[in-house]
Structure formats: structure tokens, C-alpha cells
mmCIF file of C-alpha atoms in Angstrom:
data_model
loop_
_atom_site.group_PDB
_atom_site.id
_atom_site.type_symbol
_atom_site.label_atom_id
_atom_site.label_comp_id
_atom_site.label_asym_id
_atom_site.label_seq_id
_atom_site.Cartn_x
_atom_site.Cartn_y
_atom_site.Cartn_z
ATOM 1 C CA MET A 18 167.422 98.392 165.722
ATOM 2 C CA SER A 19 170.777 100.294 165.550
ATOM 3 C CA ASP A 20 172.765 97.031 164.895
ATOM 4 C CA PHE A 21 170.378 95.738 162.335
ATOM 5 C CA ALA A 22 171.697 94.731 158.975
ATOM 6 C CA LEU A 23 170.277 93.395 155.787
ATOM 7 C CA THR A 24 172.039 90.213 154.876
ATOM 8 C CA HIS A 25 171.835 87.784 151.961
ATOM 9 C CA ARG A 26 173.155 84.169 152.048
ATOM 10 C CA GLU A 27 175.123 83.583 148.834
ATOM 11 C CA ILE A 28 173.889 80.996 146.365
ATOM 12 C CA ASN A 29 176.463 78.384 145.723
ATOM 13 C CA LYS A 30 174.446 75.167 145.352
ATOM 14 C CA ILE A 31 171.629 74.020 143.119
ATOM 15 C CA SER A 32 169.364 73.472 146.167
ATOM 16 C CA GLU A 33 170.017 76.986 147.277
ATOM 17 C CA ARG A 34 169.237 78.332 143.818
ATOM 18 C CA LEU A 35 166.055 76.308 143.837
ATOM 19 C CA ALA A 36 165.143 77.717 147.244
ATOM 20 C CA TYR A 37 165.774 81.220 146.235
ATOM 21 C CA LYS A 38 163.640 80.828 142.983
ATOM 22 C CA ILE A 39 160.695 79.614 145.160
ATOM 23 C CA THR A 40 161.185 82.636 147.471
ATOM 24 C CA GLN A 41 161.195 85.045 144.384
ATOM 25 C CA LEU A 42 158.068 83.446 143.067
ATOM 26 C CA LEU A 43 156.314 84.104 146.357
ATOM 27 C CA LYS A 44 157.699 87.800 146.398
ATOM 28 C CA PHE A 45 156.403 88.268 142.896
ATOM 29 C CA SER A 46 152.948 87.014 143.801
ATOM 30 C CA LEU A 47 152.773 89.399 146.748
ATOM 31 C CA ASN A 48 153.754 92.349 144.669
ATOM 32 C CA ILE A 49 151.113 91.670 142.114
ATOM 33 C CA PHE A 50 148.422 91.796 144.733
ATOM 34 C CA TYR A 51 149.562 94.424 147.130
ATOM 35 C CA GLY A 52 152.405 96.353 145.589
ATOM 36 C CA LYS A 53 153.099 99.256 147.877
ATOM 37 C CA LYS A 54 150.342 98.667 150.340
ATOM 38 C CA TYR A 55 152.840 97.813 152.997
ATOM 39 C CA ALA A 56 150.611 96.920 155.936
ATOM 40 C CA LYS A 57 148.309 94.717 153.877
ATOM 41 C CA ARG A 58 151.132 93.113 152.033
ATOM 42 C CA ALA A 59 152.590 92.375 155.482
ATOM 43 C CA VAL A 60 149.407 90.561 156.428
ATOM 44 C CA ILE A 61 149.885 88.105 153.694
ATOM 45 C CA LEU A 62 153.602 87.927 154.221
ATOM 46 C CA GLU A 63 152.908 86.883 157.921
ATOM 47 C CA THR A 64 150.131 84.477 157.047
ATOM 48 C CA ILE A 65 152.754 82.567 154.960
ATOM 49 C CA ALA A 66 155.574 83.027 157.535
ATOM 50 C CA ALA A 67 153.437 81.428 160.191
ATOM 51 C CA VAL A 68 153.329 78.224 158.452
ATOM 52 C CA PRO A 69 156.835 76.764 158.163
ATOM 53 C CA GLY A 70 157.586 76.693 161.874
ATOM 54 C CA MET A 71 154.466 74.739 162.616
ATOM 55 C CA VAL A 72 154.970 72.298 159.622
ATOM 56 C CA ALA A 73 158.640 71.778 160.509
ATOM 57 C CA GLY A 74 157.732 71.360 164.240
ATOM 58 C CA MET A 75 155.052 68.689 163.456
ATOM 59 C CA PHE A 76 157.387 66.666 161.191
ATOM 60 C CA ASN A 77 160.247 66.778 163.689
ATOM 61 C CA HIS A 78 157.970 65.876 166.615
ATOM 62 C CA LEU A 79 156.572 62.851 164.676
ATOM 63 C CA LYS A 80 160.169 61.806 163.663
ATOM 64 C CA ALA A 81 161.289 62.096 167.272
ATOM 65 C CA LEU A 82 158.401 59.952 168.407
ATOM 66 C CA ARG A 83 158.932 57.399 165.617
ATOM 67 C CA ARG A 84 162.669 57.051 166.344
ATOM 68 C CA MET A 85 162.280 57.677 170.207
ATOM 69 C CA ARG A 86 165.255 59.980 170.223
ATOM 70 C CA ASP A 87 165.934 63.469 171.660
ATOM 71 C CA ASP A 88 165.230 66.431 169.430
ATOM 72 C CA GLU A 89 167.779 68.695 171.274
ATOM 73 C CA GLY A 90 165.304 71.586 171.315
ATOM 74 C CA TRP A 91 164.399 71.754 167.638
ATOM 75 C CA ILE A 92 160.729 71.289 168.053
ATOM 76 C CA LYS A 93 160.285 73.892 170.775
ATOM 77 C CA GLU A 94 162.234 76.413 168.804
ATOM 78 C CA LEU A 95 160.289 75.787 165.485
ATOM 79 C CA LEU A 96 156.885 76.007 167.268
ATOM 80 C CA SER A 97 158.042 79.113 168.989
ATOM 81 C CA GLU A 98 158.909 80.717 165.630
ATOM 82 C CA ALA A 99 155.399 79.654 164.375
ATOM 83 C CA ASP A 100 153.847 81.313 167.298
ATOM 84 C CA ASN A 101 155.840 84.532 167.002
ATOM 85 C CA GLU A 102 154.782 84.925 163.335
ATOM 86 C CA ARG A 103 151.201 84.268 164.248
ATOM 87 C CA MET A 104 151.504 87.182 166.653
ATOM 88 C CA HIS A 105 152.937 89.350 164.087
ATOM 89 C CA LEU A 106 149.787 88.499 161.898
ATOM 90 C CA MET A 107 147.408 89.371 164.868
ATOM 91 C CA ILE A 108 149.189 92.701 165.276
ATOM 92 C CA LEU A 109 149.127 93.532 161.465
ATOM 93 C CA LEU A 110 145.461 92.565 161.084
ATOM 94 C CA ASP A 111 144.767 95.297 163.775
ATOM 95 C CA ILE A 112 146.831 97.749 161.814
ATOM 96 C CA ALA A 113 145.790 96.908 158.231
ATOM 97 C CA LYS A 114 142.155 96.049 158.891
ATOM 98 C CA PRO A 115 141.782 93.878 155.662
ATOM 99 C CA SER A 116 138.397 93.553 154.083
ATOM 100 C CA TRP A 117 136.544 90.215 154.118
ATOM 101 C CA ILE A 118 137.690 89.503 150.515
ATOM 102 C CA GLU A 119 141.318 90.147 151.606
ATOM 103 C CA ARG A 120 140.820 87.836 154.591
ATOM 104 C CA GLY A 121 139.569 85.371 152.223
ATOM 105 C CA LEU A 122 142.731 85.569 150.234
ATOM 106 C CA VAL A 123 144.749 85.217 153.288
ATOM 107 C CA LEU A 124 142.951 81.922 154.101
ATOM 108 C CA LEU A 125 143.464 80.831 150.552
ATOM 109 C CA GLY A 126 147.221 81.660 150.593
ATOM 110 C CA GLN A 127 147.556 79.806 153.800
ATOM 111 C CA ALA A 128 145.964 76.608 152.642
ATOM 112 C CA VAL A 129 148.057 76.453 149.443
ATOM 113 C CA PHE A 130 151.202 77.152 151.228
ATOM 114 C CA ILE A 131 150.671 74.511 153.924
ATOM 115 C CA CYS A 132 150.325 71.863 151.239
ATOM 116 C CA VAL A 133 153.309 73.166 149.143
ATOM 117 C CA TYR A 134 155.638 73.546 152.101
ATOM 118 C CA SER A 135 154.771 70.286 153.730
ATOM 119 C CA ILE A 136 155.693 68.565 150.285
ATOM 120 C CA ILE A 137 158.933 70.473 150.078
ATOM 121 C CA TYR A 138 159.799 69.613 153.816
ATOM 122 C CA LEU A 139 159.166 65.925 153.130
ATOM 123 C CA CYS A 140 161.293 65.914 150.037
ATOM 124 C CA SER A 141 164.080 68.069 151.374
ATOM 125 C CA SER A 142 164.135 69.590 154.824
ATOM 126 C CA LYS A 143 167.374 71.420 153.881
ATOM 127 C CA ILE A 144 165.678 73.095 151.013
ATOM 128 C CA ALA A 145 162.614 73.901 153.026
ATOM 129 C CA HIS A 146 164.643 75.824 155.742
ATOM 130 C CA ARG A 147 166.675 77.513 153.101
ATOM 131 C CA VAL A 148 163.364 78.659 151.597
ATOM 132 C CA VAL A 149 162.338 80.225 154.878
ATOM 133 C CA GLY A 150 165.863 81.772 155.306
ATOM 134 C CA TYR A 151 165.533 83.553 151.906
ATOM 135 C CA PHE A 152 161.890 84.362 152.525
ATOM 136 C CA GLU A 153 162.850 85.996 155.799
ATOM 137 C CA GLU A 154 165.518 88.038 153.974
ATOM 138 C CA GLU A 155 162.807 89.452 151.848
ATOM 139 C CA ALA A 156 160.677 90.066 154.846
ATOM 140 C CA CYS A 157 163.532 92.153 156.386
ATOM 141 C CA LYS A 158 163.703 94.120 153.171
ATOM 142 C CA SER A 159 159.906 94.721 153.135
ATOM 143 C CA TYR A 160 159.929 95.849 156.687
ATOM 144 C CA THR A 161 162.946 98.232 156.078
ATOM 145 C CA GLU A 162 160.865 99.814 153.211
ATOM 146 C CA PHE A 163 157.830 100.024 155.530
ATOM 147 C CA LEU A 164 159.999 101.928 158.074
ATOM 148 C CA GLU A 165 161.455 104.314 155.387
ATOM 149 C CA LYS A 166 157.851 105.197 154.374
ATOM 150 C CA ILE A 167 157.007 105.931 157.938
ATOM 151 C CA ASP A 168 160.152 108.127 158.421
ATOM 152 C CA SER A 169 159.461 109.970 155.071
ATOM 153 C CA GLY A 170 155.938 110.776 156.291
ATOM 154 C CA GLU A 171 154.369 108.904 153.415
ATOM 155 C CA LEU A 172 152.817 106.489 155.965
ATOM 156 C CA GLU A 173 151.335 107.843 159.124
ATOM 157 C CA ASN A 174 153.047 106.817 162.308
ATOM 158 C CA VAL A 175 149.907 105.821 164.150
ATOM 159 C CA ALA A 176 149.553 104.642 167.727
ATOM 160 C CA ALA A 177 150.768 101.035 168.293
ATOM 161 C CA PRO A 178 147.767 98.640 168.808
ATOM 162 C CA ASP A 179 147.302 97.267 172.315
ATOM 163 C CA ILE A 180 148.025 93.671 171.326
ATOM 164 C CA ALA A 181 151.461 94.857 170.024
ATOM 165 C CA ILE A 182 152.101 96.901 173.295
ATOM 166 C CA LYS A 183 151.292 93.845 175.418
ATOM 167 C CA TYR A 184 153.288 91.395 173.378
ATOM 168 C CA TYR A 185 156.470 93.401 173.121
ATOM 169 C CA GLN A 186 156.145 95.083 176.429
ATOM 170 C CA LEU A 187 156.242 98.524 174.845
ATOM 171 C CA GLN A 188 155.406 101.797 176.488
ATOM 172 C CA ASP A 189 151.942 103.004 176.449
ATOM 173 C CA ASN A 190 152.742 105.791 173.999
ATOM 174 C CA ALA A 191 154.486 103.509 171.459
ATOM 175 C CA ARG A 192 153.959 104.104 167.805
ATOM 176 C CA LEU A 193 153.626 101.988 164.578
ATOM 177 C CA ARG A 194 157.426 102.553 164.000
ATOM 178 C CA ASP A 195 158.361 100.878 167.254
ATOM 179 C CA VAL A 196 156.286 97.807 166.359
ATOM 180 C CA VAL A 197 157.701 97.501 162.855
ATOM 181 C CA LEU A 198 161.194 97.626 164.323
ATOM 182 C CA ARG A 199 160.415 94.923 166.653
ATOM 183 C CA ILE A 200 158.880 92.780 164.031
ATOM 184 C CA ARG A 201 161.833 93.205 161.761
ATOM 185 C CA GLU A 202 164.151 92.238 164.459
ATOM 186 C CA ASP A 203 162.174 88.952 164.951
ATOM 187 C CA GLU A 204 162.288 88.412 161.221
ATOM 188 C CA ALA A 205 166.190 88.837 161.125
ATOM 189 C CA LYS A 206 166.401 86.156 163.919
ATOM 190 C CA HIS A 207 164.232 83.672 161.982
ATOM 191 C CA ARG A 208 166.223 84.380 158.673
ATOM 192 C CA ASP A 209 169.575 83.538 160.527
ATOM 193 C CA ARG A 210 168.114 80.526 162.331
ATOM 194 C CA ASN A 211 166.621 78.951 159.213
ATOM 195 C CA HIS A 212 169.776 79.405 157.299
ATOM 196 C CA ASN A 213 171.475 77.666 160.167
ATOM 197 C CA PHE A 214 169.010 74.867 160.202
ATOM 198 C CA ALA A 215 169.727 74.312 156.534
ATOM 199 C CA ASP A 216 173.451 74.374 157.175
ATOM 200 C CA CYS A 217 172.851 71.563 159.889
ATOM 201 C CA TYR A 218 171.272 69.354 157.171
ATOM 202 C CA GLN A 219 173.993 70.230 154.691
ATOM 203 C CA ASN A 220 176.792 69.471 157.172
ATOM 204 C CA LYS A 221 175.108 66.491 158.711
ATOM 205 C CA ASP A 222 175.344 68.215 162.004
ATOM 206 C CA LEU A 223 172.015 67.131 163.179
ATOM 207 C CA PRO A 224 170.176 66.245 166.531
ATOM 208 C CA ALA A 225 169.691 62.654 167.423
ATOM 209 C CA HIS A 226 166.203 62.270 166.111
ATOM 210 C CA GLN A 227 167.293 63.490 162.709
ATOM 211 C CA ALA A 228 170.471 61.413 162.429
ATOM 212 C CA LYS A 229 170.438 58.527 160.061
#
């Protein structure tokens, strides 16, 4: 979008440095497998990105039940984030058309990340949300590169898949570039919100179900 900006949360604390290192490890792993194959790299990225919201939503849901306190909208927001990332994956699967081997890698990556992220969230919810914030920063960079390749003609600006047109309520003649723009906009929102979640833990500005 015209007002879009790549942003980076400055690293000032040990927890933020740890979160950033985890994100860089994920980025390094993605680059090893897919490099400049932007659509297929995005499939793996969205597979991973769809996990945190569901994991965080589940743990917040259980804590709210346990403590019998209001979550002040956190659960719904986290699950909405997970569903949005799932739709990104469905759209990109239609575009990238991964092989069965690549689909196997997607499932493996998802299984591993569910376990790892659950452990991180149980140990430190603040770090977990900061990881997602930094991860979404990288996602915004990746989609910006994707757009640059489309604009340069290196990647064909094919017709947008029907699933994307319906989900984003795009015009019937929408193209791939229109879809990538909307996905990047979503990722920027998740980036900012997860950094905000981490700030809430850091500043002890938490909803009733999280307050000690």
C-alpha cells in the first residue's frame, strides 16, 4: 500500500536479542531450502506463521478458563490472526503448487514449530510474541522483495486465484501483485500487534486473565 513502511523494533534487552536470534535462525533455514523461489518460500513462511496465533490463543483460552477471568478480547484476536495466516497459506498453495515432497516439508516444518513455539510460549510469552513480531518483520521484507520481482518482470504477474479474490473481495481481474500487497499489509498488522503483545507483558499491562 502507499503508506506501507518496513519497520524494525530496536533490540534493547536480552529477551529481544534472543527472540531476534530465533527469527534469524528460521530465516536462514528458509533461505537454504528455497532461496529466491519467492512463492514456495512464502508457503513455508505462512505454514510457520499460522502456528503462533493458534498456540497463543489456546494457552490464553486455558488460562482464562483456569482463572475464570475475562481475556479482554485477546483470544479472539489471536485466533483471528491464526485464521488469517491459514488463508495466506491456502492462497499461496494455489499459486506455488508445491510438489508432494515440498508438501511433506511443509508438514514437517509445521510439526516442529508447533512443539518449539509451545515450549517458548510456556517459558516466556513475552519472548514468544517478540519472536512473532520479528518474524513478521522478515515476512514484510520477503513480500516486498516478491513485489519488486513482479514489478521488474522477473516474476509473471499472473491472475489472482479465485480463493484470494473471494477472501480479499478483489475485482475479478485482480493480479498476483494485488494479492501480495494485501498479504503484506496483513503481515505488517501482525508484526505491530505482536510487538504490542510483548510490550504488554514487559510493562505488566495485561488483561485480567493474565494478571498475577
